[in-house]
GROMACS .gro file of C-alpha atoms in nm:
model
  296
    1UNK     CA    1   1.818  -8.378   4.560
    2UNK     CA    2   1.712  -8.345   4.191
    3UNK     CA    3   1.513  -8.048   4.273
    4UNK     CA    4   1.797  -7.868   4.419
    5UNK     CA    5   2.004  -7.946   4.131
    6UNK     CA    6   1.764  -7.834   3.873
    7UNK     CA    7   1.707  -7.498   4.079
    8UNK     CA    8   2.094  -7.438   4.047
    9UNK     CA    9   2.080  -7.510   3.678
   10UNK     CA   10   1.793  -7.310   3.577
   11UNK     CA   11   1.941  -6.950   3.589
   12UNK     CA   12   2.235  -7.079   3.354
   13UNK     CA   13   1.990  -7.264   3.113
   14UNK     CA   14   1.758  -6.928   3.075
   15UNK     CA   15   2.066  -6.748   3.007
   16UNK     CA   16   2.175  -6.967   2.751
   17UNK     CA   17   1.843  -6.995   2.587
   18UNK     CA   18   1.783  -6.627   2.573
   19UNK     CA   19   2.137  -6.537   2.445
   20UNK     CA   20   2.053  -6.598   2.072
   21UNK     CA   21   1.738  -6.400   2.107
   22UNK     CA   22   1.926  -6.107   2.277
   23UNK     CA   23   2.180  -6.121   2.005
   24UNK     CA   24   1.922  -6.118   1.712
   25UNK     CA   25   1.746  -5.835   1.854
   26UNK     CA   26   2.066  -5.633   1.907
   27UNK     CA   27   2.149  -5.672   1.540
   28UNK     CA   28   1.791  -5.568   1.424
   29UNK     CA   29   1.817  -5.227   1.635
   30UNK     CA   30   2.173  -5.154   1.490
   31UNK     CA   31   2.109  -5.225   1.140
   32UNK     CA   32   2.173  -4.936   0.900
   33UNK     CA   33   2.513  -4.867   0.990
   34UNK     CA   34   2.684  -4.528   1.155
   35UNK     CA   35   2.483  -4.283   0.918
   36UNK     CA   36   2.167  -4.319   1.131
   37UNK     CA   37   2.023  -4.026   1.323
   38UNK     CA   38   2.160  -4.074   1.681
   39UNK     CA   39   2.114  -3.831   1.969
   40UNK     CA   40   2.414  -3.589   1.973
   41UNK     CA   41   2.517  -3.286   2.118
   42UNK     CA   42   2.638  -3.075   1.797
   43UNK     CA   43   2.439  -3.071   1.475
   44UNK     CA   44   2.680  -3.212   1.164
   45UNK     CA   45   2.752  -2.970   0.878
   46UNK     CA   46   2.577  -3.161   0.628
   47UNK     CA   47   2.215  -3.239   0.627
   48UNK     CA   48   2.176  -3.067   0.960
   49UNK     CA   49   1.814  -3.045   0.929
   50UNK     CA   50   1.783  -3.435   0.959
   51UNK     CA   51   1.904  -3.424   1.307
   52UNK     CA   52   1.649  -3.182   1.457
   53UNK     CA   53   1.306  -3.240   1.589
   54UNK     CA   54   1.172  -2.892   1.503
   55UNK     CA   55   1.206  -2.631   1.245
   56UNK     CA   56   1.539  -2.456   1.347
   57UNK     CA   57   1.793  -2.242   1.201
   58UNK     CA   58   2.167  -2.275   1.288
   59UNK     CA   59   2.323  -1.975   1.443
   60UNK     CA   60   2.547  -1.900   1.143
   61UNK     CA   61   2.233  -1.890   0.920
   62UNK     CA   62   2.056  -1.697   1.173
   63UNK     CA   63   2.287  -1.429   1.242
   64UNK     CA   64   2.464  -1.338   0.900
   65UNK     CA   65   2.323  -1.305   0.560
   66UNK     CA   66   2.216  -1.579   0.345
   67UNK     CA   67   2.167  -1.619  -0.034
   68UNK     CA   68   1.787  -1.675   0.027
   69UNK     CA   69   1.721  -1.425   0.299
   70UNK     CA   70   1.584  -1.067   0.238
   71UNK     CA   71   1.820  -0.783   0.397
   72UNK     CA   72   1.503  -0.682   0.578
   73UNK     CA   73   1.479  -1.008   0.775
   74UNK     CA   74   1.838  -0.934   0.905
   75UNK     CA   75   1.748  -0.603   0.983
   76UNK     CA   76   1.470  -0.697   1.188
   77UNK     CA   77   1.643  -0.972   1.375
   78UNK     CA   78   1.916  -0.720   1.470
   79UNK     CA   79   1.670  -0.490   1.596
   80UNK     CA   80   1.437  -0.742   1.766
   81UNK     CA   81   1.547  -0.694   2.125
   82UNK     CA   82   1.489  -0.316   2.132
   83UNK     CA   83   1.183  -0.342   1.937
   84UNK     CA   84   1.042  -0.598   2.183
   85UNK     CA   85   1.152  -0.356   2.453
   86UNK     CA   86   0.972  -0.089   2.322
   87UNK     CA   87   0.665  -0.278   2.237
   88UNK     CA   88   0.659  -0.415   2.595
   89UNK     CA   89   0.698  -0.089   2.754
   90UNK     CA   90   0.438   0.064   2.558
   91UNK     CA   91   0.211  -0.213   2.636
   92UNK     CA   92   0.270  -0.200   3.020
   93UNK     CA   93   0.224   0.191   3.005
   94UNK     CA   94  -0.104   0.166   2.807
   95UNK     CA   95  -0.220  -0.121   3.049
   96UNK     CA   96  -0.144   0.078   3.373
   97UNK     CA   97  -0.289   0.394   3.211
   98UNK     CA   98  -0.621   0.206   3.113
   99UNK     CA   99  -0.634   0.051   3.467
  100UNK     CA  100  -0.604   0.378   3.630
  101UNK     CA  101  -0.870   0.533   3.392
  102UNK     CA  102  -1.094   0.244   3.432
  103UNK     CA  103  -1.076   0.166   3.807
  104UNK     CA  104  -1.282   0.473   3.922
  105UNK     CA  105  -1.532   0.442   3.650
  106UNK     CA  106  -1.588   0.069   3.718
  107UNK     CA  107  -1.644   0.140   4.082
  108UNK     CA  108  -1.892   0.419   3.996
  109UNK     CA  109  -2.079   0.173   3.762
  110UNK     CA  110  -2.079  -0.108   4.035
  111UNK     CA  111  -2.225   0.168   4.295
  112UNK     CA  112  -2.484   0.300   4.071
  113UNK     CA  113  -2.552  -0.007   3.842
  114UNK     CA  114  -2.526  -0.321   4.064
  115UNK     CA  115  -2.558  -0.654   3.893
  116UNK     CA  116  -2.547  -0.745   3.538
  117UNK     CA  117  -2.890  -0.646   3.441
  118UNK     CA  118  -2.864  -0.307   3.535
  119UNK     CA  119  -2.533  -0.275   3.343
  120UNK     CA  120  -2.714  -0.393   3.036
  121UNK     CA  121  -2.985  -0.135   3.089
  122UNK     CA  122  -2.722   0.140   3.136
  123UNK     CA  123  -2.553   0.029   2.822
  124UNK     CA  124  -2.873   0.048   2.627
  125UNK     CA  125  -2.976   0.381   2.765
  126UNK     CA  126  -2.610   0.504   2.652
  127UNK     CA  127  -2.652   0.385   2.319
  128UNK     CA  128  -3.015   0.550   2.313
  129UNK     CA  129  -2.901   0.884   2.432
  130UNK     CA  130  -2.590   0.862   2.170
  131UNK     CA  131  -2.836   0.802   1.881
  132UNK     CA  132  -3.065   1.107   1.995
  133UNK     CA  133  -2.763   1.324   2.032
  134UNK     CA  134  -2.650   1.255   1.690
  135UNK     CA  135  -3.002   1.291   1.544
  136UNK     CA  136  -3.028   1.630   1.712
  137UNK     CA  137  -2.690   1.750   1.591
  138UNK     CA  138  -2.761   1.616   1.221
  139UNK     CA  139  -3.119   1.768   1.211
  140UNK     CA  140  -2.965   2.107   1.287
  141UNK     CA  141  -2.658   2.092   1.040
  142UNK     CA  142  -2.795   1.865   0.738
  143UNK     CA  143  -2.906   2.165   0.530
  144UNK     CA  144  -2.586   2.352   0.609
  145UNK     CA  145  -2.360   2.050   0.512
  146UNK     CA  146  -2.580   1.994   0.182
  147UNK     CA  147  -2.519   2.360   0.094
  148UNK     CA  148  -2.151   2.332   0.141
  149UNK     CA  149  -2.120   2.033  -0.050
  150UNK     CA  150  -2.314   2.206  -0.348
  151UNK     CA  151  -2.078   2.519  -0.322
  152UNK     CA  152  -1.786   2.299  -0.342
  153UNK     CA  153  -1.934   2.100  -0.624
  154UNK     CA  154  -2.013   2.423  -0.802
  155UNK     CA  155  -1.647   2.539  -0.762
  156UNK     CA  156  -1.517   2.216  -0.893
  157UNK     CA  157  -1.752   2.226  -1.204
  158UNK     CA  158  -1.672   2.590  -1.274
  159UNK     CA  159  -1.286   2.490  -1.278
  160UNK     CA  160  -1.361   2.202  -1.489
  161UNK     CA  161  -1.530   2.435  -1.751
  162UNK     CA  162  -1.245   2.669  -1.722
  163UNK     CA  163  -1.019   2.398  -1.821
  164UNK     CA  164  -0.824   2.373  -1.500
  165UNK     CA  165  -0.792   2.016  -1.480
  166UNK     CA  166  -0.707   1.964  -1.861
  167UNK     CA  167  -0.379   1.783  -1.938
  168UNK     CA  168  -0.102   1.920  -2.166
  169UNK     CA  169  -0.245   1.732  -2.454
  170UNK     CA  170  -0.585   1.835  -2.404
  171UNK     CA  171  -0.466   2.200  -2.373
  172UNK     CA  172  -0.292   2.193  -2.721
  173UNK     CA  173  -0.577   2.014  -2.868
  174UNK     CA  174  -0.809   2.281  -2.736
  175UNK     CA  175  -0.601   2.569  -2.855
  176UNK     CA  176  -0.550   2.406  -3.210
  177UNK     CA  177  -0.933   2.354  -3.223
  178UNK     CA  178  -1.034   2.723  -3.155
  179UNK     CA  179  -0.758   2.833  -3.389
  180UNK     CA  180  -0.900   2.619  -3.670
  181UNK     CA  181  -1.238   2.776  -3.598
  182UNK     CA  182  -1.122   3.127  -3.604
  183UNK     CA  183  -0.929   3.066  -3.919
  184UNK     CA  184  -1.252   2.916  -4.084
  185UNK     CA  185  -1.469   3.203  -3.955
  186UNK     CA  186  -1.222   3.487  -4.081
  187UNK     CA  187  -1.187   3.306  -4.420
  188UNK     CA  188  -1.547   3.294  -4.472
  189UNK     CA  189  -1.572   3.680  -4.357
  190UNK     CA  190  -1.318   3.773  -4.602
  191UNK     CA  191  -1.450   3.588  -4.896
  192UNK     CA  192  -1.812   3.733  -4.843
  193UNK     CA  193  -1.679   4.072  -4.795
  194UNK     CA  194  -1.455   4.059  -5.116
  195UNK     CA  195  -1.745   3.918  -5.308
  196UNK     CA  196  -1.978   4.187  -5.209
  197UNK     CA  197  -1.719   4.458  -5.272
  198UNK     CA  198  -1.644   4.331  -5.595
  199UNK     CA  199  -2.006   4.315  -5.702
  200UNK     CA  200  -2.057   4.672  -5.579
  201UNK     CA  201  -1.698   4.795  -5.703
  202UNK     CA  202  -1.675   4.993  -5.368
  203UNK     CA  203  -1.406   4.984  -5.111
  204UNK     CA  204  -1.657   5.125  -4.852
  205UNK     CA  205  -1.854   4.801  -4.918
  206UNK     CA  206  -1.571   4.606  -4.789
  207UNK     CA  207  -1.504   4.828  -4.484
  208UNK     CA  208  -1.872   4.780  -4.380
  209UNK     CA  209  -1.792   4.405  -4.291
  210UNK     CA  210  -1.556   4.516  -4.026
  211UNK     CA  211  -1.821   4.672  -3.827
  212UNK     CA  212  -1.878   4.470  -3.514
  213UNK     CA  213  -2.213   4.412  -3.341
  214UNK     CA  214  -2.134   4.460  -2.958
  215UNK     CA  215  -2.450   4.229  -2.903
  216UNK     CA  216  -2.305   3.935  -3.105
  217UNK     CA  217  -1.923   3.933  -3.047
  218UNK     CA  218  -1.743   3.643  -3.241
  219UNK     CA  219  -1.466   3.622  -2.997
  220UNK     CA  220  -1.573   3.610  -2.655
  221UNK     CA  221  -1.222   3.656  -2.487
  222UNK     CA  222  -0.861   3.673  -2.620
  223UNK     CA  223  -0.671   3.379  -2.578
  224UNK     CA  224  -0.432   3.377  -2.294
  225UNK     CA  225  -0.067   3.298  -2.391
  226UNK     CA  226  -0.051   3.086  -2.087
  227UNK     CA  227  -0.327   2.909  -1.891
  228UNK     CA  228  -0.282   2.809  -1.532
  229UNK     CA  229  -0.387   2.461  -1.490
  230UNK     CA  230  -0.347   2.175  -1.227
  231UNK     CA  231  -0.099   1.985  -1.443
  232UNK     CA  232   0.130   2.268  -1.448
  233UNK     CA  233   0.209   2.247  -1.073
  234UNK     CA  234   0.550   2.070  -1.019
  235UNK     CA  235   0.526   1.734  -0.883
  236UNK     CA  236   0.669   1.389  -0.912
  237UNK     CA  237   0.968   1.238  -0.722
  238UNK     CA  238   1.218   1.304  -1.005
  239UNK     CA  239   1.084   1.681  -1.056
  240UNK     CA  240   1.374   1.924  -0.947
  241UNK     CA  241   1.087   2.210  -0.915
  242UNK     CA  242   0.925   2.014  -0.658
  243UNK     CA  243   1.227   1.982  -0.427
  244UNK     CA  244   1.315   2.267  -0.209
  245UNK     CA  245   1.605   2.087  -0.020
  246UNK     CA  246   1.757   1.759  -0.119
  247UNK     CA  247   1.716   1.441   0.064
  248UNK     CA  248   1.972   1.227   0.225
  249UNK     CA  249   2.029   0.888   0.044
  250UNK     CA  250   1.932   0.679   0.359
  251UNK     CA  251   1.584   0.887   0.360
  252UNK     CA  252   1.507   0.835  -0.005
  253UNK     CA  253   1.281   0.570  -0.134
  254UNK     CA  254   1.453   0.300  -0.318
  255UNK     CA  255   1.399   0.272  -0.700
  256UNK     CA  256   1.306  -0.090  -0.689
  257UNK     CA  257   1.233  -0.369  -0.443
  258UNK     CA  258   1.535  -0.562  -0.523
  259UNK     CA  259   1.589  -0.680  -0.172
  260UNK     CA  260   1.251  -0.849  -0.150
  261UNK     CA  261   1.307  -1.021  -0.494
  262UNK     CA  262   1.037  -0.822  -0.637
  263UNK     CA  263   0.979  -0.782  -1.016
  264UNK     CA  264   0.982  -0.442  -1.116
  265UNK     CA  265   1.028  -0.105  -0.937
  266UNK     CA  266   0.843   0.079  -0.662
  267UNK     CA  267   0.676   0.308  -0.913
  268UNK     CA  268   0.583   0.684  -0.864
  269UNK     CA  269   0.194   0.730  -0.798
  270UNK     CA  270   0.221   1.104  -0.834
  271UNK     CA  271   0.392   1.082  -1.145
  272UNK     CA  272   0.152   0.819  -1.280
  273UNK     CA  273   0.455   0.562  -1.343
  274UNK     CA  274   0.341   0.205  -1.302
  275UNK     CA  275   0.553  -0.016  -1.092
  276UNK     CA  276   0.518  -0.325  -1.326
  277UNK     CA  277   0.665  -0.324  -1.676
  278UNK     CA  278   0.503  -0.492  -1.943
  279UNK     CA  279   0.439  -0.779  -2.016
  280UNK     CA  280   0.365  -0.856  -1.650
  281UNK     CA  281   0.117  -0.549  -1.581
  282UNK     CA  282  -0.169  -0.769  -1.639
  283UNK     CA  283  -0.043  -1.051  -1.411
  284UNK     CA  284   0.076  -0.802  -1.129
  285UNK     CA  285  -0.079  -1.043  -0.873
  286UNK     CA  286   0.172  -1.299  -0.949
  287UNK     CA  287   0.464  -1.048  -0.920
  288UNK     CA  288   0.373  -0.870  -0.593
  289UNK     CA  289   0.591  -0.885  -0.275
  290UNK     CA  290   0.413  -0.970   0.035
  291UNK     CA  291   0.593  -0.679   0.233
  292UNK     CA  292   0.628  -0.328   0.095
  293UNK     CA  293   0.863  -0.077   0.250
  294UNK     CA  294   0.709   0.243   0.446
  295UNK     CA  295   0.843   0.464   0.179
  296UNK     CA  296   0.585   0.345  -0.084
   0.00000   0.00000   0.00000
């Protein structure tokens, strides 16, 4: 009788004993208030990154501009589906073409070079044959290519000696240097002729100094008023003589990389304009953007 009574009271006693422990565990789990991160269907406006379990970007920040997003990022996002379609189609086309070309070659190799060892020997033979062919062609053309390089070097050296590659400043300096030498030579000639004529008291003695020896000409050639040089060719992005037709603004390169938060301009290599102003030229690696536009 006592055992049956105890059996009936045991569940009630166990529930009564466990209730305080269950209450304490529940209070421990709920500690912290209503600001804890709890599972939810939507992300809150403030501190949305605290409620995500991976690096995610809200739709409003993904689809519209942002103060810290480069416009090129938004441009790429808008065209990503079309780019993925083009890249996928190109990949599938190249894969199918490669398979169609390689399949008969592979079947031919398997028929004539069965096994891995024969294929290795065939590859070594192909490499040896390629090297022999290159050696044969090189031995027949090396002398001709050397003469061609020497001829091109001679032409370039001749242009250098003629001053074809002189800059505007070098051209002015050379003309002034030749002028000073001619003035000094003529003054010396005049003083010598005048001294001889004065000593002899004869005008004919003065005229004798005007005779020119064809074997020793003091002037090799008469200076040309215009010297055609490489630097006289119109070049540069801002040179109007280098533009036959104007470009549309959308096709013109940007003057700076402001949309990449890059310090400086895009520069002009042809016109020798540095894209970094002073004093950051020596530290250009610290002010260089990771992505440059194709128009550079």
